[in-house]
Amino acid sequence: MIRYILKRVVAALITIWFIMTLTFVLMYAIPGSPISTEKVYDVALQQALEEKFGLNKPLHERYVKCLVDYAHGDFGISYLKIGLTTNEIIASGFPYSLRIGIYASGLIVLFGIAAGILAALRQNRFVDRFLMVLSTLGSTIPSFVFATLYLFLFSKILGLVPAFGVKPWTGYIGPVLVTSVFSMAFVTRLMRTSMIEELNQDYIRTARAKGLSEHTVIYKHAFRNTLIPLVTIIGGSLPGLFSGALITETLFSIPGIGYISYQSMVAGDIPFTMFYLSFMAVLTLASNLLTDILYGVVDPRVRIS
């Protein structure tokens, strides 16, 4: 297992390097300068800023400096917010995205699994049909539509939550729901299908024939065998949850990583854009590695020797 993890880490580092290089080339291939005369009207000031940010140096020197700085944890100076480093912007925005990601992950796991099991145990009854309708709506309605409806009803009409920001704490309710609704609906449907399939297996009939309680049959035998596809789906959704949902944070005006990355991409803030894409790559690779390890935990048959 240790040898396998080391191989994956090396492969991840190579992948991150490739993504950084590709992003660097594409960002600097855009015509014009990030410090253009449209943003800075004084030509002398533009030249001074380009010299400060090293934009007047050859491309290969900027590339080498970028790699060295990243190796030391320095993500550069923001072109969008003059006077602030990318590290400082990350430190101010990441806590918002982290909280939303943690709350959304908890909601997806707890409600998605519980709703899926309940629907499977009440197959073709009212509860099952009701939960399937909700999960269908959750997986088909775009997040920006759901966010707009939420703000219109609970903020404008009822006045129960703020229209933007996360103060007071009720401001987190909307972003967490909007961020988690798609994955939660998918987990619910997947859990229902997997549980129904497992409950129809011969070993479940044998367990019931031996006189085991229904709780033991469902949660100790059937539930454990439904975890493989569940781990795959939840693991695949983690990068989007913890990297800041771009659309959600923009609609709710939350200064998290997703909202800042949107502003940076529009404004041509190369340092922060490179950090965000690299950060997404790291989260995705880490999530895939964690998922592979959890496979061996939930099912000994797929453990890596």
Short mmCIF file of C-alpha atoms in Angstrom, two decimals:
data_model
loop_
_atom_site.label_atom_id
_atom_site.label_comp_id
_atom_site.label_asym_id
_atom_site.label_seq_id
_atom_site.Cartn_x
_atom_site.Cartn_y
_atom_site.Cartn_z
CA MET A 1 0.00 0.00 0.00
CA ILE A 2 2.80 2.46 0.88
CA ARG A 3 4.55 1.77 -2.43
CA TYR A 4 1.26 2.32 -4.27
CA ILE A 5 0.65 5.62 -2.49
CA LEU A 6 4.18 6.83 -3.29
CA LYS A 7 3.65 6.02 -6.96
CA ARG A 8 0.39 7.97 -6.96
CA VAL A 9 2.02 10.94 -5.23
CA VAL A 10 4.82 11.06 -7.84
CA ALA A 11 2.27 10.81 -10.65
CA ALA A 12 0.24 13.57 -8.98
CA LEU A 13 3.26 15.89 -8.82
CA ILE A 14 3.94 15.34 -12.53
CA THR A 15 0.28 16.04 -13.34
CA ILE A 16 0.29 19.24 -11.27
CA TRP A 17 3.47 20.39 -13.03
CA PHE A 18 1.86 19.74 -16.42
CA ILE A 19 -1.31 21.65 -15.47
CA MET A 20 0.73 24.59 -14.15
CA THR A 21 2.83 24.68 -17.32
CA LEU A 22 -0.21 24.51 -19.59
CA THR A 23 -2.01 27.21 -17.61
CA PHE A 24 1.08 29.43 -17.66
CA VAL A 25 1.46 29.13 -21.43
CA LEU A 26 -2.24 29.71 -22.14
CA MET A 27 -2.53 32.70 -19.80
CA TYR A 28 0.50 34.46 -21.26
CA ALA A 29 -0.57 33.55 -24.80
CA ILE A 30 -3.51 35.95 -24.47
CA PRO A 31 -2.74 39.08 -26.53
CA GLY A 32 -1.83 42.20 -24.59
CA SER A 33 -0.54 42.79 -21.09
CA PRO A 34 -2.43 42.05 -17.86
CA ILE A 35 -1.53 45.63 -16.90
CA SER A 36 -3.07 47.22 -19.97
CA THR A 37 -3.65 50.89 -20.70
CA GLU A 38 -7.39 50.26 -20.29
CA LYS A 39 -6.77 49.58 -16.59
CA VAL A 40 -3.87 52.00 -16.06
CA TYR A 41 -4.16 55.25 -18.01
CA ASP A 42 -0.62 56.44 -17.30
CA VAL A 43 1.85 54.72 -19.64
CA ALA A 44 4.74 55.36 -17.24
CA LEU A 45 2.78 53.78 -14.41
CA GLN A 46 1.97 50.80 -16.63
CA GLN A 47 5.66 50.27 -17.38
CA ALA A 48 6.51 50.58 -13.67
CA LEU A 49 3.89 47.97 -12.76
CA GLU A 50 5.08 45.61 -15.50
CA GLU A 51 8.61 45.92 -14.16
CA LYS A 52 7.41 45.32 -10.60
CA PHE A 53 5.54 42.16 -11.61
CA GLY A 54 8.35 41.00 -13.90
CA LEU A 55 6.18 41.19 -17.02
CA ASN A 56 9.00 42.83 -18.97
CA LYS A 57 11.23 39.77 -18.57
CA PRO A 58 11.47 36.91 -21.11
CA LEU A 59 8.79 34.26 -20.84
CA HIS A 60 11.17 31.45 -19.85
CA GLU A 61 12.52 33.52 -16.92
CA ARG A 62 8.99 34.17 -15.68
CA TYR A 63 8.22 30.46 -15.97
CA VAL A 64 11.26 29.38 -13.96
CA LYS A 65 10.54 32.03 -11.31
CA CYS A 66 6.93 30.83 -11.11
CA LEU A 67 8.00 27.22 -10.47
CA VAL A 68 10.57 28.25 -7.86
CA ASP A 69 8.07 30.50 -6.08
CA TYR A 70 5.43 27.74 -6.04
CA ALA A 71 7.95 25.31 -4.57
CA HIS A 72 8.44 27.80 -1.70
CA GLY A 73 4.71 28.37 -1.22
CA ASP A 74 4.77 31.84 -2.80
CA PHE A 75 1.94 32.26 -5.31
CA GLY A 76 2.88 35.72 -6.48
CA ILE A 77 1.39 39.21 -6.31
CA SER A 78 -2.18 39.78 -7.44
CA TYR A 79 -2.71 41.89 -10.58
CA LEU A 80 -6.32 42.50 -9.55
CA LYS A 81 -5.82 43.72 -5.98
CA ILE A 82 -2.71 45.83 -6.10
CA GLY A 83 -0.66 45.63 -2.92
CA LEU A 84 -1.94 42.20 -1.90
CA THR A 85 -0.20 38.90 -2.48
CA THR A 86 -2.09 35.85 -3.71
CA ASN A 87 -1.33 34.18 -0.37
CA GLU A 88 -3.09 37.00 1.50
CA ILE A 89 -6.13 36.79 -0.78
CA ILE A 90 -6.28 33.02 -0.27
CA ALA A 91 -6.06 33.44 3.50
CA SER A 92 -9.00 35.86 3.46
CA GLY A 93 -11.24 33.85 1.12
CA PHE A 94 -10.49 30.20 1.80
CA PRO A 95 -12.21 30.01 5.24
CA TYR A 96 -15.57 30.87 3.63
CA SER A 97 -15.20 28.16 0.98
CA LEU A 98 -13.94 25.65 3.56
CA ARG A 99 -16.96 26.14 5.84
CA ILE A 100 -19.40 25.82 2.94
CA GLY A 101 -17.57 22.69 1.73
CA ILE A 102 -17.63 21.04 5.17
CA TYR A 103 -21.31 21.80 5.77
CA ALA A 104 -22.28 20.70 2.24
CA SER A 105 -20.29 17.45 2.57
CA GLY A 106 -22.02 16.62 5.84
CA LEU A 107 -25.42 17.32 4.30
CA ILE A 108 -24.66 15.17 1.25
CA VAL A 109 -23.47 12.20 3.31
CA LEU A 110 -26.08 12.31 6.08
CA PHE A 111 -29.21 13.24 4.14
CA GLY A 112 -28.28 11.52 0.87
CA ILE A 113 -27.54 8.15 2.50
CA ALA A 114 -30.50 8.33 4.91
CA ALA A 115 -32.94 9.32 2.15
CA GLY A 116 -31.64 6.59 -0.16
CA ILE A 117 -31.99 3.87 2.47
CA LEU A 118 -35.47 5.08 3.44
CA ALA A 119 -36.58 5.10 -0.21
CA ALA A 120 -35.24 1.56 -0.72
CA LEU A 121 -37.02 0.22 2.38
CA ARG A 122 -40.28 1.91 1.29
CA GLN A 123 -39.95 0.95 -2.37
CA ASN A 124 -42.89 2.06 -4.58
CA ARG A 125 -44.67 3.66 -1.61
CA PHE A 126 -45.45 7.33 -1.06
CA VAL A 127 -42.18 8.10 0.74
CA ASP A 128 -40.16 6.49 -2.05
CA ARG A 129 -42.01 8.35 -4.80
CA PHE A 130 -41.78 11.66 -2.93
CA LEU A 131 -38.02 11.34 -2.37
CA MET A 132 -37.46 10.33 -6.01
CA VAL A 133 -39.36 13.39 -7.21
CA LEU A 134 -37.23 15.62 -4.98
CA SER A 135 -34.00 13.95 -6.13
CA THR A 136 -35.04 14.29 -9.78
CA LEU A 137 -35.70 18.00 -9.33
CA GLY A 138 -32.41 18.40 -7.45
CA SER A 139 -30.41 16.76 -10.22
CA THR A 140 -32.11 18.58 -13.12
CA ILE A 141 -32.62 22.16 -11.92
CA PRO A 142 -29.44 24.23 -12.51
CA SER A 143 -27.80 25.61 -9.40
CA PHE A 144 -28.22 29.25 -10.43
CA VAL A 145 -31.99 28.71 -10.85
CA PHE A 146 -32.20 27.07 -7.43
CA ALA A 147 -30.18 29.93 -5.91
CA THR A 148 -32.39 32.57 -7.54
CA LEU A 149 -35.57 30.88 -6.30
CA TYR A 150 -34.10 30.55 -2.81
CA LEU A 151 -33.13 34.24 -2.64
CA PHE A 152 -36.48 35.37 -4.03
CA LEU A 153 -38.53 33.33 -1.57
CA PHE A 154 -36.53 33.37 1.65
CA SER A 155 -34.80 36.74 1.31
CA LYS A 156 -37.08 39.03 -0.70
CA ILE A 157 -40.52 37.63 0.21
CA LEU A 158 -40.04 36.22 3.72
CA GLY A 159 -36.95 38.18 4.79
CA LEU A 160 -35.56 35.24 6.76
CA VAL A 161 -32.02 35.21 5.32
CA PRO A 162 -29.65 37.90 4.02
CA ALA A 163 -29.55 38.50 0.26
CA PHE A 164 -25.75 38.38 0.22
CA GLY A 165 -22.85 37.59 2.54
CA VAL A 166 -22.73 35.15 5.45
CA LYS A 167 -23.53 37.48 8.34
CA PRO A 168 -25.55 36.48 10.29
CA TRP A 169 -24.94 32.70 10.23
CA THR A 170 -28.18 32.14 8.33
CA GLY A 171 -26.33 33.41 5.28
CA TYR A 172 -24.64 30.01 5.06
CA ILE A 173 -27.93 28.12 4.62
CA GLY A 174 -28.49 29.10 0.98
CA PRO A 175 -24.93 28.53 -0.29
CA VAL A 176 -24.72 25.15 1.49
CA LEU A 177 -28.05 23.97 0.06
CA VAL A 178 -27.27 25.17 -3.46
CA THR A 179 -23.78 23.65 -3.37
CA SER A 180 -24.96 20.27 -2.09
CA VAL A 181 -28.32 19.80 -3.81
CA PHE A 182 -27.05 18.13 -7.00
CA SER A 183 -24.67 15.69 -5.27
CA MET A 184 -27.24 15.01 -2.54
CA ALA A 185 -29.88 14.11 -5.13
CA PHE A 186 -27.42 11.86 -6.99
CA VAL A 187 -26.33 10.09 -3.79
CA THR A 188 -29.97 9.52 -2.82
CA ARG A 189 -30.82 7.85 -6.13
CA LEU A 190 -27.60 5.83 -6.18
CA MET A 191 -28.07 4.70 -2.59
CA ARG A 192 -31.66 3.61 -3.28
CA THR A 193 -30.69 1.60 -6.36
CA SER A 194 -27.71 -0.06 -4.67
CA MET A 195 -29.66 -0.89 -1.51
CA ILE A 196 -32.56 -2.44 -3.45
CA GLU A 197 -30.09 -4.56 -5.42
CA GLU A 198 -28.33 -5.75 -2.26
CA LEU A 199 -31.58 -6.51 -0.41
CA ASN A 200 -32.51 -8.93 -3.21
CA GLN A 201 -29.26 -10.91 -2.92
CA ASP A 202 -29.19 -14.50 -1.64
CA TYR A 203 -26.94 -13.69 1.34
CA ILE A 204 -29.57 -11.27 2.65
CA ARG A 205 -32.22 -13.99 2.51
CA THR A 206 -29.82 -16.30 4.32
CA ALA A 207 -29.16 -13.68 7.02
CA ARG A 208 -32.90 -13.22 7.57
CA ALA A 209 -33.45 -16.99 7.63
CA LYS A 210 -30.83 -17.26 10.41
CA GLY A 211 -33.00 -14.98 12.52
CA LEU A 212 -30.84 -11.84 12.43
CA SER A 213 -32.61 -8.62 13.25
CA GLU A 214 -33.67 -6.38 10.37
CA HIS A 215 -31.37 -3.64 11.66
CA THR A 216 -28.38 -6.01 11.50
CA VAL A 217 -29.32 -7.25 8.04
CA ILE A 218 -29.69 -3.76 6.60
CA TYR A 219 -26.87 -1.84 8.24
CA LYS A 220 -24.24 -4.51 8.90
CA HIS A 221 -24.63 -6.59 5.73
CA ALA A 222 -26.46 -4.75 2.93
CA PHE A 223 -25.29 -1.20 3.67
CA ARG A 224 -21.59 -2.10 3.72
CA ASN A 225 -21.79 -3.56 0.22
CA THR A 226 -23.33 -0.37 -1.17
CA LEU A 227 -20.38 1.77 -0.15
CA ILE A 228 -18.14 1.20 -3.21
CA PRO A 229 -20.20 3.27 -5.68
CA LEU A 230 -21.05 5.69 -2.89
CA VAL A 231 -17.38 6.37 -2.10
CA THR A 232 -16.75 6.98 -5.80
CA ILE A 233 -19.48 9.60 -6.11
CA ILE A 234 -18.75 11.40 -2.85
CA GLY A 235 -14.99 11.38 -3.51
CA GLY A 236 -15.53 12.83 -6.98
CA SER A 237 -17.66 15.69 -5.64
CA LEU A 238 -15.22 16.83 -2.93
CA PRO A 239 -12.97 19.01 -5.15
CA GLY A 240 -15.90 21.14 -6.24
CA LEU A 241 -17.14 21.52 -2.67
CA PHE A 242 -13.86 22.60 -1.09
CA SER A 243 -12.51 24.72 -3.94
CA GLY A 244 -15.38 27.17 -3.71
CA ALA A 245 -18.44 26.82 -5.92
CA LEU A 246 -17.88 29.61 -8.45
CA ILE A 247 -21.53 30.17 -9.40
CA THR A 248 -22.85 29.81 -5.85
CA GLU A 249 -20.38 32.21 -4.25
CA THR A 250 -20.90 34.73 -7.05
CA LEU A 251 -24.70 34.68 -6.74
CA PHE A 252 -24.59 34.99 -2.94
CA SER A 253 -21.70 37.53 -3.03
CA ILE A 254 -19.55 35.46 -0.70
CA PRO A 255 -15.85 36.43 -0.88
CA GLY A 256 -14.64 32.83 -1.06
CA ILE A 257 -12.16 31.19 -3.39
CA GLY A 258 -14.76 30.58 -6.12
CA TYR A 259 -15.95 34.20 -6.19
CA ILE A 260 -12.41 35.59 -6.17
CA SER A 261 -11.35 33.20 -8.94
CA TYR A 262 -14.23 34.44 -11.11
CA GLN A 263 -13.11 38.03 -10.66
CA SER A 264 -9.50 37.06 -11.32
CA MET A 265 -10.26 35.22 -14.56
CA VAL A 266 -12.33 38.11 -15.89
CA ALA A 267 -9.66 40.68 -14.92
CA GLY A 268 -6.74 38.60 -16.22
CA ASP A 269 -5.16 38.09 -12.80
CA ILE A 270 -2.66 35.44 -13.89
CA PRO A 271 -1.11 34.60 -10.47
CA PHE A 272 -4.43 33.88 -8.78
CA THR A 273 -5.86 32.07 -11.81
CA MET A 274 -2.81 29.80 -11.89
CA PHE A 275 -3.14 29.13 -8.18
CA TYR A 276 -6.85 28.29 -8.48
CA LEU A 277 -6.39 25.83 -11.34
CA SER A 278 -3.41 24.22 -9.59
CA PHE A 279 -5.43 24.06 -6.37
CA MET A 280 -8.29 22.33 -8.21
CA ALA A 281 -5.81 19.82 -9.63
CA VAL A 282 -4.37 19.09 -6.17
CA LEU A 283 -7.84 18.58 -4.69
CA THR A 284 -8.90 16.30 -7.54
CA LEU A 285 -5.78 14.15 -7.34
CA ALA A 286 -5.96 13.98 -3.53
CA SER A 287 -9.63 13.03 -3.74
CA ASN A 288 -8.90 10.25 -6.24
CA LEU A 289 -6.11 8.88 -4.04
CA LEU A 290 -8.33 8.99 -0.95
CA THR A 291 -11.10 7.23 -2.86
CA ASP A 292 -8.77 4.42 -3.93
CA ILE A 293 -7.60 3.93 -0.34
CA LEU A 294 -11.18 3.87 0.98
CA TYR A 295 -12.04 1.14 -1.53
CA GLY A 296 -9.78 -1.19 0.41
CA VAL A 297 -11.30 -0.09 3.71
CA VAL A 298 -14.94 -0.71 2.80
CA ASP A 299 -14.32 -3.83 0.67
CA PRO A 300 -11.36 -6.17 1.44
CA ARG A 301 -11.74 -7.76 -2.00
CA VAL A 302 -10.23 -4.71 -3.70
CA ARG A 303 -7.38 -4.13 -1.27
CA ILE A 304 -4.05 -3.50 -2.93
CA SER A 305 -1.33 -5.98 -2.02
#
